[in-house]
PDB file of N, CA, C and O in Angstrom:
ATOM      1  N   GLN A 334      17.617  15.084  -1.533  1.00  0.00           N
ATOM      2  CA  GLN A 334      17.024  15.010  -2.854  1.00  0.00           C
ATOM      3  C   GLN A 334      17.229  13.611  -3.434  1.00  0.00           C
ATOM      4  O   GLN A 334      18.290  13.026  -3.287  1.00  0.00           O
ATOM      5  N   PRO A 335      16.211  13.091  -4.116  1.00  0.00           N
ATOM      6  CA  PRO A 335      16.369  11.794  -4.772  1.00  0.00           C
ATOM      7  C   PRO A 335      17.435  11.847  -5.858  1.00  0.00           C
ATOM      8  O   PRO A 335      17.638  12.880  -6.494  1.00  0.00           O
ATOM      9  N   THR A 336      18.116  10.735  -6.046  1.00  0.00           N
ATOM     10  CA  THR A 336      19.105  10.602  -7.116  1.00  0.00           C
ATOM     11  C   THR A 336      18.621   9.532  -8.089  1.00  0.00           C
ATOM     12  O   THR A 336      17.567   8.918  -7.883  1.00  0.00           O
ATOM     13  N   GLU A 337      19.402   9.258  -9.121  1.00  0.00           N
ATOM     14  CA  GLU A 337      19.041   8.210 -10.078  1.00  0.00           C
ATOM     15  C   GLU A 337      19.030   6.831  -9.433  1.00  0.00           C
ATOM     16  O   GLU A 337      18.384   5.910  -9.925  1.00  0.00           O
ATOM     17  N   GLN A 338      19.728   6.669  -8.314  1.00  0.00           N
ATOM     18  CA  GLN A 338      19.788   5.377  -7.629  1.00  0.00           C
ATOM     19  C   GLN A 338      18.693   5.220  -6.558  1.00  0.00           C
ATOM     20  O   GLN A 338      18.534   4.150  -5.983  1.00  0.00           O
ATOM     21  N   THR A 339      17.941   6.273  -6.283  1.00  0.00           N
ATOM     22  CA  THR A 339      16.915   6.226  -5.235  1.00  0.00           C
ATOM     23  C   THR A 339      15.825   5.221  -5.607  1.00  0.00           C
ATOM     24  O   THR A 339      15.264   5.275  -6.702  1.00  0.00           O
ATOM     25  N   VAL A 340      15.535   4.300  -4.693  1.00  0.00           N
ATOM     26  CA  VAL A 340      14.418   3.372  -4.836  1.00  0.00           C
ATOM     27  C   VAL A 340      13.411   3.752  -3.764  1.00  0.00           C
ATOM     28  O   VAL A 340      13.734   3.783  -2.578  1.00  0.00           O
ATOM     29  N   TYR A 341      12.199   4.060  -4.188  1.00  0.00           N
ATOM     30  CA  TYR A 341      11.151   4.471  -3.255  1.00  0.00           C
ATOM     31  C   TYR A 341      10.566   3.242  -2.565  1.00  0.00           C
ATOM     32  O   TYR A 341      10.389   2.199  -3.178  1.00  0.00           O
ATOM     33  N   GLY A 342      10.292   3.383  -1.291  1.00  0.00           N
ATOM     34  CA  GLY A 342       9.803   2.264  -0.492  1.00  0.00           C
ATOM     35  C   GLY A 342       8.381   2.478  -0.019  1.00  0.00           C
ATOM     36  O   GLY A 342       7.461   2.590  -0.806  1.00  0.00           O
ATOM     37  N   PHE A 343       8.213   2.579   1.290  1.00  0.00           N
ATOM     38  CA  PHE A 343       6.891   2.707   1.888  1.00  0.00           C
ATOM     39  C   PHE A 343       6.391   4.142   1.838  1.00  0.00           C
ATOM     40  O   PHE A 343       7.147   5.083   2.052  1.00  0.00           O
ATOM     41  N   THR A 344       5.100   4.297   1.564  1.00  0.00           N
ATOM     42  CA  THR A 344       4.480   5.619   1.640  1.00  0.00           C
ATOM     43  C   THR A 344       3.490   5.705   2.784  1.00  0.00           C
ATOM     44  O   THR A 344       3.103   6.789   3.168  1.00  0.00           O
ATOM     45  N   SER A 345       3.074   4.573   3.327  1.00  0.00           N
ATOM     46  CA  SER A 345       2.093   4.569   4.409  1.00  0.00           C
ATOM     47  C   SER A 345       2.171   3.236   5.141  1.00  0.00           C
ATOM     48  O   SER A 345       2.413   2.204   4.523  1.00  0.00           O
ATOM     49  N   LEU A 346       1.985   3.278   6.454  1.00  0.00           N
ATOM     50  CA  LEU A 346       1.933   2.055   7.255  1.00  0.00           C
ATOM     51  C   LEU A 346       0.689   2.079   8.123  1.00  0.00           C
ATOM     52  O   LEU A 346       0.239   3.138   8.564  1.00  0.00           O
ATOM     53  N   LEU A 347       0.142   0.909   8.384  1.00  0.00           N
ATOM     54  CA  LEU A 347      -1.043   0.743   9.210  1.00  0.00           C
ATOM     55  C   LEU A 347      -0.793  -0.467  10.101  1.00  0.00           C
ATOM     56  O   LEU A 347      -0.487  -1.548   9.598  1.00  0.00           O
ATOM     57  N   ALA A 348      -0.895  -0.295  11.419  1.00  0.00           N
ATOM     58  CA  ALA A 348      -0.555  -1.381  12.347  1.00  0.00           C
ATOM     59  C   ALA A 348      -1.779  -1.878  13.100  1.00  0.00           C
ATOM     60  O   ALA A 348      -2.617  -1.090  13.552  1.00  0.00           O
ATOM     61  N   PHE A 349      -1.865  -3.191  13.220  1.00  0.00           N
ATOM     62  CA  PHE A 349      -2.865  -3.860  14.036  1.00  0.00           C
ATOM     63  C   PHE A 349      -2.132  -4.803  14.979  1.00  0.00           C
ATOM     64  O   PHE A 349      -0.917  -4.930  14.922  1.00  0.00           O
ATOM     65  N   ASN A 350      -2.857  -5.502  15.840  1.00  0.00           N
ATOM     66  CA  ASN A 350      -2.234  -6.395  16.817  1.00  0.00           C
ATOM     67  C   ASN A 350      -1.427  -7.522  16.175  1.00  0.00           C
ATOM     68  O   ASN A 350      -0.379  -7.885  16.678  1.00  0.00           O
ATOM     69  N   ASN A 351      -1.917  -8.088  15.070  1.00  0.00           N
ATOM     70  CA  ASN A 351      -1.278  -9.272  14.493  1.00  0.00           C
ATOM     71  C   ASN A 351      -0.454  -9.014  13.239  1.00  0.00           C
ATOM     72  O   ASN A 351       0.278  -9.882  12.806  1.00  0.00           O
ATOM     73  N   ARG A 352      -0.606  -7.849  12.626  1.00  0.00           N
ATOM     74  CA  ARG A 352       0.178  -7.591  11.418  1.00  0.00           C
ATOM     75  C   ARG A 352       0.280  -6.110  11.122  1.00  0.00           C
ATOM     76  O   ARG A 352      -0.468  -5.307  11.642  1.00  0.00           O
ATOM     77  N   ILE A 353       1.237  -5.790  10.258  1.00  0.00           N
ATOM     78  CA  ILE A 353       1.486  -4.431   9.803  1.00  0.00           C
ATOM     79  C   ILE A 353       1.211  -4.397   8.308  1.00  0.00           C
ATOM     80  O   ILE A 353       1.671  -5.271   7.561  1.00  0.00           O
ATOM     81  N   TYR A 354       0.446  -3.419   7.859  1.00  0.00           N
ATOM     82  CA  TYR A 354       0.145  -3.219   6.448  1.00  0.00           C
ATOM     83  C   TYR A 354       0.963  -2.041   5.944  1.00  0.00           C
ATOM     84  O   TYR A 354       1.138  -1.059   6.655  1.00  0.00           O
ATOM     85  N   GLY A 355       1.425  -2.128   4.710  1.00  0.00           N
ATOM     86  CA  GLY A 355       2.176  -1.025   4.132  1.00  0.00           C
ATOM     87  C   GLY A 355       1.855  -0.837   2.666  1.00  0.00           C
ATOM     88  O   GLY A 355       1.513  -1.791   1.965  1.00  0.00           O
ATOM     89  N   ILE A 356       1.941   0.411   2.212  1.00  0.00           N
ATOM     90  CA  ILE A 356       1.895   0.701   0.782  1.00  0.00           C
ATOM     91  C   ILE A 356       3.340   0.737   0.314  1.00  0.00           C
ATOM     92  O   ILE A 356       4.160   1.472   0.845  1.00  0.00           O
ATOM     93  N   TRP A 357       3.654  -0.084  -0.677  1.00  0.00           N
ATOM     94  CA  TRP A 357       5.028  -0.284  -1.126  1.00  0.00           C
ATOM     95  C   TRP A 357       5.153   0.098  -2.594  1.00  0.00           C
ATOM     96  O   TRP A 357       4.369  -0.350  -3.431  1.00  0.00           O
ATOM     97  N   ILE A 358       6.160   0.926  -2.915  1.00  0.00           N
ATOM     98  CA  ILE A 358       6.436   1.269  -4.314  1.00  0.00           C
ATOM     99  C   ILE A 358       7.505   0.330  -4.866  1.00  0.00           C
ATOM    100  O   ILE A 358       7.304  -0.346  -5.849  1.00  0.00           O
ATOM    101  N   GLY A 359       8.681   0.303  -4.244  1.00  0.00           N
ATOM    102  CA  GLY A 359       9.741  -0.629  -4.647  1.00  0.00           C
ATOM    103  C   GLY A 359      10.279  -0.386  -6.043  1.00  0.00           C
ATOM    104  O   GLY A 359      10.636  -1.327  -6.745  1.00  0.00           O
ATOM    105  N   ASP A 360      10.368   0.880  -6.460  1.00  0.00           N
ATOM    106  CA  ASP A 360      10.818   1.202  -7.808  1.00  0.00           C
ATOM    107  C   ASP A 360      11.529   2.558  -7.783  1.00  0.00           C
ATOM    108  O   ASP A 360      11.336   3.341  -6.860  1.00  0.00           O
ATOM    109  N   LYS A 361      12.319   2.834  -8.795  1.00  0.00           N
ATOM    110  CA  LYS A 361      12.977   4.140  -8.899  1.00  0.00           C
ATOM    111  C   LYS A 361      12.009   5.235  -9.342  1.00  0.00           C
ATOM    112  O   LYS A 361      12.274   6.405  -9.160  1.00  0.00           O
ATOM    113  N   ASN A 362      10.899   4.839  -9.920  1.00  0.00           N
ATOM    114  CA  ASN A 362       9.865   5.784 -10.355  1.00  0.00           C
ATOM    115  C   ASN A 362       8.820   5.903  -9.243  1.00  0.00           C
ATOM    116  O   ASN A 362       8.117   4.936  -8.954  1.00  0.00           O
ATOM    117  N   PRO A 363       8.679   7.085  -8.614  1.00  0.00           N
ATOM    118  CA  PRO A 363       7.696   7.219  -7.534  1.00  0.00           C
ATOM    119  C   PRO A 363       6.255   7.097  -8.028  1.00  0.00           C
ATOM    120  O   PRO A 363       5.342   6.931  -7.232  1.00  0.00           O
ATOM    121  N   ASN A 364       6.044   7.150  -9.341  1.00  0.00           N
ATOM    122  CA  ASN A 364       4.707   7.005  -9.910  1.00  0.00           C
ATOM    123  C   ASN A 364       4.428   5.588 -10.392  1.00  0.00           C
ATOM    124  O   ASN A 364       3.501   5.359 -11.159  1.00  0.00           O
ATOM    125  N   HIS A 365       5.235   4.647  -9.935  1.00  0.00           N
ATOM    126  CA  HIS A 365       5.038   3.225 -10.248  1.00  0.00           C
ATOM    127  C   HIS A 365       3.817   2.734  -9.464  1.00  0.00           C
ATOM    128  O   HIS A 365       3.608   3.135  -8.327  1.00  0.00           O
ATOM    129  N   PRO A 366       2.988   1.858 -10.042  1.00  0.00           N
ATOM    130  CA  PRO A 366       1.844   1.332  -9.273  1.00  0.00           C
ATOM    131  C   PRO A 366       2.303   0.709  -7.953  1.00  0.00           C
ATOM    132  O   PRO A 366       3.344   0.061  -7.880  1.00  0.00           O
ATOM    133  N   SER A 367       1.504   0.923  -6.931  1.00  0.00           N
ATOM    134  CA  SER A 367       1.838   0.480  -5.580  1.00  0.00           C
ATOM    135  C   SER A 367       1.386  -0.951  -5.326  1.00  0.00           C
ATOM    136  O   SER A 367       0.507  -1.470  -6.007  1.00  0.00           O
ATOM    137  N   ALA A 368       1.962  -1.543  -4.306  1.00  0.00           N
ATOM    138  CA  ALA A 368       1.517  -2.834  -3.791  1.00  0.00           C
ATOM    139  C   ALA A 368       1.134  -2.629  -2.329  1.00  0.00           C
ATOM    140  O   ALA A 368       1.621  -1.713  -1.666  1.00  0.00           O
ATOM    141  N   ILE A 369       0.240  -3.472  -1.844  1.00  0.00           N
ATOM    142  CA  ILE A 369      -0.084  -3.498  -0.424  1.00  0.00           C
ATOM    143  C   ILE A 369       0.602  -4.736   0.138  1.00  0.00           C
ATOM    144  O   ILE A 369       0.395  -5.847  -0.355  1.00  0.00           O
ATOM    145  N   VAL A 370       1.451  -4.538   1.127  1.00  0.00           N
ATOM    146  CA  VAL A 370       2.213  -5.632   1.715  1.00  0.00           C
ATOM    147  C   VAL A 370       1.839  -5.781   3.187  1.00  0.00           C
ATOM    148  O   VAL A 370       1.401  -4.829   3.826  1.00  0.00           O
ATOM    149  N   THR A 371       2.006  -6.992   3.708  1.00  0.00           N
ATOM    150  CA  THR A 371       1.774  -7.224   5.132  1.00  0.00           C
ATOM    151  C   THR A 371       2.973  -7.933   5.735  1.00  0.00           C
ATOM    152  O   THR A 371       3.659  -8.722   5.065  1.00  0.00           O
ATOM    153  N   PHE A 372       3.224  -7.610   6.999  1.00  0.00           N
ATOM    154  CA  PHE A 372       4.312  -8.191   7.772  1.00  0.00           C
ATOM    155  C   PHE A 372       3.809  -8.579   9.141  1.00  0.00           C
ATOM    156  O   PHE A 372       2.851  -7.977   9.658  1.00  0.00           O
ATOM    157  N   ASP A 373       4.465  -9.558   9.761  1.00  0.00           N
ATOM    158  CA  ASP A 373       4.198  -9.809  11.172  1.00  0.00           C
ATOM    159  C   ASP A 373       5.073  -8.862  11.992  1.00  0.00           C
ATOM    160  O   ASP A 373       5.870  -8.102  11.442  1.00  0.00           O
ATOM    161  N   TRP A 374       4.929  -8.904  13.308  1.00  0.00           N
ATOM    162  CA  TRP A 374       5.665  -7.965  14.161  1.00  0.00           C
ATOM    163  C   TRP A 374       7.143  -8.312  14.293  1.00  0.00           C
ATOM    164  O   TRP A 374       7.913  -7.575  14.900  1.00  0.00           O
ATOM    165  N   ASN A 375       7.588  -9.417  13.681  1.00  0.00           N
ATOM    166  CA  ASN A 375       9.015  -9.747  13.624  1.00  0.00           C
ATOM    167  C   ASN A 375       9.630  -9.319  12.302  1.00  0.00           C
ATOM    168  O   ASN A 375      10.797  -9.607  12.038  1.00  0.00           O
ATOM    169  N   GLY A 376       8.851  -8.651  11.445  1.00  0.00           N
ATOM    170  CA  GLY A 376       9.361  -8.173  10.168  1.00  0.00           C
ATOM    171  C   GLY A 376       9.304  -9.184   9.043  1.00  0.00           C
ATOM    172  O   GLY A 376       9.828  -8.936   7.962  1.00  0.00           O
ATOM    173  N   ASN A 377       8.664 -10.328   9.273  1.00  0.00           N
ATOM    174  CA  ASN A 377       8.536 -11.343   8.234  1.00  0.00           C
ATOM    175  C   ASN A 377       7.415 -10.973   7.269  1.00  0.00           C
ATOM    176  O   ASN A 377       6.293 -10.680   7.703  1.00  0.00           O
ATOM    177  N   GLY A 378       7.708 -11.006   5.972  1.00  0.00           N
ATOM    178  CA  GLY A 378       6.692 -10.719   4.972  1.00  0.00           C
ATOM    179  C   GLY A 378       5.622 -11.795   4.957  1.00  0.00           C
ATOM    180  O   GLY A 378       5.937 -12.985   4.995  1.00  0.00           O
ATOM    181  N   LEU A 379       4.354 -11.377   4.907  1.00  0.00           N
ATOM    182  CA  LEU A 379       3.244 -12.321   4.882  1.00  0.00           C
ATOM    183  C   LEU A 379       2.538 -12.346   3.534  1.00  0.00           C
ATOM    184  O   LEU A 379       2.129 -13.406   3.075  1.00  0.00           O
ATOM    185  N   SER A 380       2.369 -11.183   2.919  1.00  0.00           N
ATOM    186  CA  SER A 380       1.686 -11.147   1.627  1.00  0.00           C
ATOM    187  C   SER A 380       2.049  -9.876   0.871  1.00  0.00           C
ATOM    188  O   SER A 380       2.512  -8.900   1.449  1.00  0.00           O
ATOM    189  N   LYS A 381       1.812  -9.943  -0.449  1.00  0.00           N
ATOM    190  CA  LYS A 381       1.998  -8.779  -1.318  1.00  0.00           C
ATOM    191  C   LYS A 381       0.871  -8.793  -2.336  1.00  0.00           C
ATOM    192  O   LYS A 381       0.658  -9.799  -3.021  1.00  0.00           O
ATOM    193  N   TYR A 382       0.139  -7.693  -2.409  1.00  0.00           N
ATOM    194  CA  TYR A 382      -0.986  -7.558  -3.320  1.00  0.00           C
ATOM    195  C   TYR A 382      -0.671  -6.415  -4.275  1.00  0.00           C
ATOM    196  O   TYR A 382      -0.671  -5.252  -3.884  1.00  0.00           O
ATOM    197  N   ASN A 383      -0.338  -6.729  -5.522  1.00  0.00           N
ATOM    198  CA  ASN A 383      -0.007  -5.705  -6.516  1.00  0.00           C
ATOM    199  C   ASN A 383      -1.278  -5.027  -7.003  1.00  0.00           C
ATOM    200  O   ASN A 383      -2.274  -5.693  -7.277  1.00  0.00           O
ATOM    201  N   THR A 384      -1.229  -3.701  -7.105  1.00  0.00           N
ATOM    202  CA  THR A 384      -2.367  -2.948  -7.609  1.00  0.00           C
ATOM    203  C   THR A 384      -1.973  -2.279  -8.922  1.00  0.00           C
ATOM    204  O   THR A 384      -0.807  -2.290  -9.299  1.00  0.00           O
ATOM    205  N   ASP A 385      -2.948  -1.691  -9.579  1.00  0.00           N
ATOM    206  CA  ASP A 385      -2.671  -0.926 -10.797  1.00  0.00           C
ATOM    207  C   ASP A 385      -2.807   0.568 -10.523  1.00  0.00           C
ATOM    208  O   ASP A 385      -3.012   1.351 -11.429  1.00  0.00           O
ATOM    209  N   CYS A 386      -2.681   0.971  -9.239  1.00  0.00           N
ATOM    210  CA  CYS A 386      -2.884   2.355  -8.814  1.00  0.00           C
ATOM    211  C   CYS A 386      -1.641   2.899  -8.113  1.00  0.00           C
ATOM    212  O   CYS A 386      -0.853   2.141  -7.557  1.00  0.00           O
ATOM    213  N   ILE A 387      -1.539   4.213  -8.118  1.00  0.00           N
ATOM    214  CA  ILE A 387      -0.574   4.892  -7.261  1.00  0.00           C
ATOM    215  C   ILE A 387      -1.320   5.203  -5.974  1.00  0.00           C
ATOM    216  O   ILE A 387      -2.259   6.005  -5.972  1.00  0.00           O
ATOM    217  N   LEU A 388      -0.967   4.522  -4.896  1.00  0.00           N
ATOM    218  CA  LEU A 388      -1.657   4.690  -3.619  1.00  0.00           C
ATOM    219  C   LEU A 388      -0.884   5.635  -2.721  1.00  0.00           C
ATOM    220  O   LEU A 388       0.344   5.583  -2.661  1.00  0.00           O
ATOM    221  N   LEU A 389      -1.608   6.468  -2.000  1.00  0.00           N
ATOM    222  CA  LEU A 389      -0.979   7.432  -1.102  1.00  0.00           C
ATOM    223  C   LEU A 389      -1.189   7.077   0.364  1.00  0.00           C
ATOM    224  O   LEU A 389      -0.261   7.127   1.155  1.00  0.00           O
ATOM    225  N   ARG A 390      -2.404   6.762   0.750  1.00  0.00           N
ATOM    226  CA  ARG A 390      -2.751   6.406   2.132  1.00  0.00           C
ATOM    227  C   ARG A 390      -3.793   5.302   2.104  1.00  0.00           C
ATOM    228  O   ARG A 390      -4.523   5.161   1.133  1.00  0.00           O
ATOM    229  N   MET A 391      -3.868   4.547   3.196  1.00  0.00           N
ATOM    230  CA  MET A 391      -4.863   3.476   3.265  1.00  0.00           C
ATOM    231  C   MET A 391      -5.442   3.382   4.664  1.00  0.00           C
ATOM    232  O   MET A 391      -4.875   3.912   5.632  1.00  0.00           O
ATOM    233  N   CYS A 392      -6.579   2.689   4.769  1.00  0.00           N
ATOM    234  CA  CYS A 392      -7.175   2.422   6.075  1.00  0.00           C
ATOM    235  C   CYS A 392      -7.994   1.134   5.980  1.00  0.00           C
ATOM    236  O   CYS A 392      -8.350   0.682   4.898  1.00  0.00           O
ATOM    237  N   LYS A 393      -8.234   0.560   7.133  1.00  0.00           N
ATOM    238  CA  LYS A 393      -9.051  -0.647   7.280  1.00  0.00           C
ATOM    239  C   LYS A 393      -9.954  -0.449   8.472  1.00  0.00           C
ATOM    240  O   LYS A 393      -9.566   0.172   9.456  1.00  0.00           O
ATOM    241  N   GLU A 394     -11.161  -0.990   8.391  1.00  0.00           N
ATOM    242  CA  GLU A 394     -12.087  -0.889   9.517  1.00  0.00           C
ATOM    243  C   GLU A 394     -11.560  -1.648  10.730  1.00  0.00           C
ATOM    244  O   GLU A 394     -11.609  -1.173  11.848  1.00  0.00           O
ATOM    245  N   SER A 395     -11.043  -2.843  10.490  1.00  0.00           N
ATOM    246  CA  SER A 395     -10.491  -3.668  11.565  1.00  0.00           C
ATOM    247  C   SER A 395      -9.546  -4.686  10.948  1.00  0.00           C
ATOM    248  O   SER A 395      -9.511  -4.862   9.725  1.00  0.00           O
ATOM    249  N   GLU A 396      -8.816  -5.357  11.796  1.00  0.00           N
ATOM    250  CA  GLU A 396      -7.900  -6.375  11.287  1.00  0.00           C
ATOM    251  C   GLU A 396      -8.665  -7.528  10.644  1.00  0.00           C
ATOM    252  O   GLU A 396      -8.177  -8.165   9.719  1.00  0.00           O
ATOM    253  N   ASP A 397      -9.880  -7.792  11.109  1.00  0.00           N
ATOM    254  CA  ASP A 397     -10.677  -8.893  10.582  1.00  0.00           C
ATOM    255  C   ASP A 397     -11.353  -8.563   9.250  1.00  0.00           C
ATOM    256  O   ASP A 397     -11.790  -9.452   8.538  1.00  0.00           O
ATOM    257  N   SER A 398     -11.442  -7.302   8.910  1.00  0.00           N
ATOM    258  CA  SER A 398     -12.075  -6.885   7.661  1.00  0.00           C
ATOM    259  C   SER A 398     -11.189  -7.255   6.475  1.00  0.00           C
ATOM    260  O   SER A 398      -9.966  -7.160   6.544  1.00  0.00           O
ATOM    261  N   ASN A 399     -11.797  -7.694   5.371  1.00  0.00           N
ATOM    262  CA  ASN A 399     -11.044  -8.022   4.157  1.00  0.00           C
ATOM    263  C   ASN A 399     -10.918  -6.840   3.211  1.00  0.00           C
ATOM    264  O   ASN A 399     -10.232  -6.940   2.207  1.00  0.00           O
ATOM    265  N   ARG A 400     -11.581  -5.739   3.511  1.00  0.00           N
ATOM    266  CA  ARG A 400     -11.575  -4.588   2.611  1.00  0.00           C
ATOM    267  C   ARG A 400     -10.572  -3.537   3.080  1.00  0.00           C
ATOM    268  O   ARG A 400     -10.563  -3.146   4.236  1.00  0.00           O
ATOM    269  N   ILE A 401      -9.736  -3.093   2.149  1.00  0.00           N
ATOM    270  CA  ILE A 401      -8.783  -2.022   2.404  1.00  0.00           C
ATOM    271  C   ILE A 401      -9.184  -0.842   1.523  1.00  0.00           C
ATOM    272  O   ILE A 401      -9.359  -0.999   0.304  1.00  0.00           O
ATOM    273  N   TYR A 402      -9.357   0.317   2.135  1.00  0.00           N
ATOM    274  CA  TYR A 402      -9.647   1.552   1.408  1.00  0.00           C
ATOM    275  C   TYR A 402      -8.351   2.330   1.249  1.00  0.00           C
ATOM    276  O   TYR A 402      -7.490   2.288   2.122  1.00  0.00           O
ATOM    277  N   ALA A 403      -8.233   3.046   0.155  1.00  0.00           N
ATOM    278  CA  ALA A 403      -7.019   3.834  -0.069  1.00  0.00           C
ATOM    279  C   ALA A 403      -7.340   5.067  -0.893  1.00  0.00           C
ATOM    280  O   ALA A 403      -8.314   5.094  -1.647  1.00  0.00           O
ATOM    281  N   VAL A 404      -6.488   6.076  -0.729  1.00  0.00           N
ATOM    282  CA  VAL A 404      -6.521   7.247  -1.597  1.00  0.00           C
ATOM    283  C   VAL A 404      -5.523   6.991  -2.717  1.00  0.00           C
ATOM    284  O   VAL A 404      -4.353   6.707  -2.455  1.00  0.00           O
ATOM    285  N   ALA A 405      -6.010   7.053  -3.954  1.00  0.00           N
ATOM    286  CA  ALA A 405      -5.168   6.851  -5.130  1.00  0.00           C
ATOM    287  C   ALA A 405      -5.037   8.171  -5.878  1.00  0.00           C
ATOM    288  O   ALA A 405      -5.833   9.096  -5.677  1.00  0.00           O
ATOM    289  N   ALA A 406      -4.035   8.255  -6.732  1.00  0.00           N
ATOM    290  CA  ALA A 406      -3.822   9.462  -7.532  1.00  0.00           C
ATOM    291  C   ALA A 406      -3.547   9.072  -8.968  1.00  0.00           C
ATOM    292  O   ALA A 406      -2.854   8.089  -9.242  1.00  0.00           O
ATOM    293  N   SER A 407      -4.120   9.842  -9.882  1.00  0.00           N
ATOM    294  CA  SER A 407      -3.834   9.662 -11.304  1.00  0.00           C
ATOM    295  C   SER A 407      -4.072  10.984 -12.014  1.00  0.00           C
ATOM    296  O   SER A 407      -4.791  11.852 -11.518  1.00  0.00           O
ATOM    297  N   GLU A 408      -3.449  11.130 -13.182  1.00  0.00           N
ATOM    298  CA  GLU A 408      -3.653  12.353 -13.957  1.00  0.00           C
ATOM    299  C   GLU A 408      -5.101  12.453 -14.428  1.00  0.00           C
ATOM    300  O   GLU A 408      -5.663  13.542 -14.481  1.00  0.00           O
ATOM    301  N   GLU A 409      -5.717  11.318 -14.760  1.00  0.00           N
ATOM    302  CA  GLU A 409      -7.075  11.323 -15.282  1.00  0.00           C
ATOM    303  C   GLU A 409      -8.111  11.655 -14.209  1.00  0.00           C
ATOM    304  O   GLU A 409      -9.048  12.401 -14.447  1.00  0.00           O
ATOM    305  N   LYS A 410      -7.966  11.075 -13.015  1.00  0.00           N
ATOM    306  CA  LYS A 410      -8.967  11.203 -11.958  1.00  0.00           C
ATOM    307  C   LYS A 410      -8.550  12.103 -10.809  1.00  0.00           C
ATOM    308  O   LYS A 410      -9.343  12.356  -9.909  1.00  0.00           O
ATOM    309  N   GLY A 411      -7.309  12.550 -10.781  1.00  0.00           N
ATOM    310  CA  GLY A 411      -6.827  13.307  -9.624  1.00  0.00           C
ATOM    311  C   GLY A 411      -6.772  12.378  -8.412  1.00  0.00           C
ATOM    312  O   GLY A 411      -6.472  11.195  -8.535  1.00  0.00           O
ATOM    313  N   PHE A 412      -7.085  12.893  -7.230  1.00  0.00           N
ATOM    314  CA  PHE A 412      -7.161  12.064  -6.024  1.00  0.00           C
ATOM    315  C   PHE A 412      -8.537  11.410  -5.976  1.00  0.00           C
ATOM    316  O   PHE A 412      -9.550  12.083  -6.163  1.00  0.00           O
ATOM    317  N   HIS A 413      -8.572  10.105  -5.717  1.00  0.00           N
ATOM    318  CA  HIS A 413      -9.850   9.403  -5.665  1.00  0.00           C
ATOM    319  C   HIS A 413      -9.761   8.209  -4.717  1.00  0.00           C
ATOM    320  O   HIS A 413      -8.670   7.716  -4.415  1.00  0.00           O
ATOM    321  N   LEU A 414     -10.910   7.783  -4.230  1.00  0.00           N
ATOM    322  CA  LEU A 414     -11.003   6.673  -3.291  1.00  0.00           C
ATOM    323  C   LEU A 414     -11.125   5.355  -4.043  1.00  0.00           C
ATOM    324  O   LEU A 414     -11.900   5.241  -5.000  1.00  0.00           O
ATOM    325  N   VAL A 415     -10.342   4.371  -3.615  1.00  0.00           N
ATOM    326  CA  VAL A 415     -10.405   3.023  -4.171  1.00  0.00           C
ATOM    327  C   VAL A 415     -10.502   2.034  -3.016  1.00  0.00           C
ATOM    328  O   VAL A 415     -10.237   2.384  -1.868  1.00  0.00           O
ATOM    329  N   TYR A 416     -10.888   0.811  -3.314  1.00  0.00           N
ATOM    330  CA  TYR A 416     -10.846  -0.231  -2.294  1.00  0.00           C
ATOM    331  C   TYR A 416     -10.483  -1.562  -2.932  1.00  0.00           C
ATOM    332  O   TYR A 416     -10.657  -1.764  -4.120  1.00  0.00           O
ATOM    333  N   PHE A 417      -9.945  -2.425  -2.093  1.00  0.00           N
ATOM    334  CA  PHE A 417      -9.520  -3.757  -2.508  1.00  0.00           C
ATOM    335  C   PHE A 417     -10.054  -4.745  -1.503  1.00  0.00           C
ATOM    336  O   PHE A 417      -9.943  -4.544  -0.300  1.00  0.00           O
ATOM    337  N   ASP A 418     -10.668  -5.823  -2.000  1.00  0.00           N
ATOM    338  CA  ASP A 418     -11.137  -6.895  -1.133  1.00  0.00           C
ATOM    339  C   ASP A 418     -10.094  -7.992  -1.127  1.00  0.00           C
ATOM    340  O   ASP A 418      -9.773  -8.574  -2.162  1.00  0.00           O
ATOM    341  N   ARG A 419      -9.518  -8.238   0.044  1.00  0.00           N
ATOM    342  CA  ARG A 419      -8.481  -9.250   0.206  1.00  0.00           C
ATOM    343  C   ARG A 419      -9.106 -10.526   0.743  1.00  0.00           C
ATOM    344  O   ARG A 419      -9.949 -10.486   1.607  1.00  0.00           O
ATOM    345  N   ASN A 420      -8.655 -11.659   0.255  1.00  0.00           N
ATOM    346  CA  ASN A 420      -9.131 -12.951   0.779  1.00  0.00           C
ATOM    347  C   ASN A 420      -8.197 -13.473   1.839  1.00  0.00           C
ATOM    348  O   ASN A 420      -7.077 -13.236   1.885  1.00  0.00           O
TER     349      ASN A 420
END
């Protein structure tokens, strides 16, 4: 069971040949807006993209695609599809 000291981390990971994508919470509140982070295969952080959504799962068409699709959740919209275009 979570305690007051629990910090929530990754909720989803997606791996490609050159990098690993993750949905990152990084907060004691599991309903904190998520970030999309990337790492190389040595565990080095490459990027962090802060969102204004609570993300549950994500997917990408390919590693070369700049668009990331995700399932988000909110009280107003319930579960819904979102996407982010990364440069």
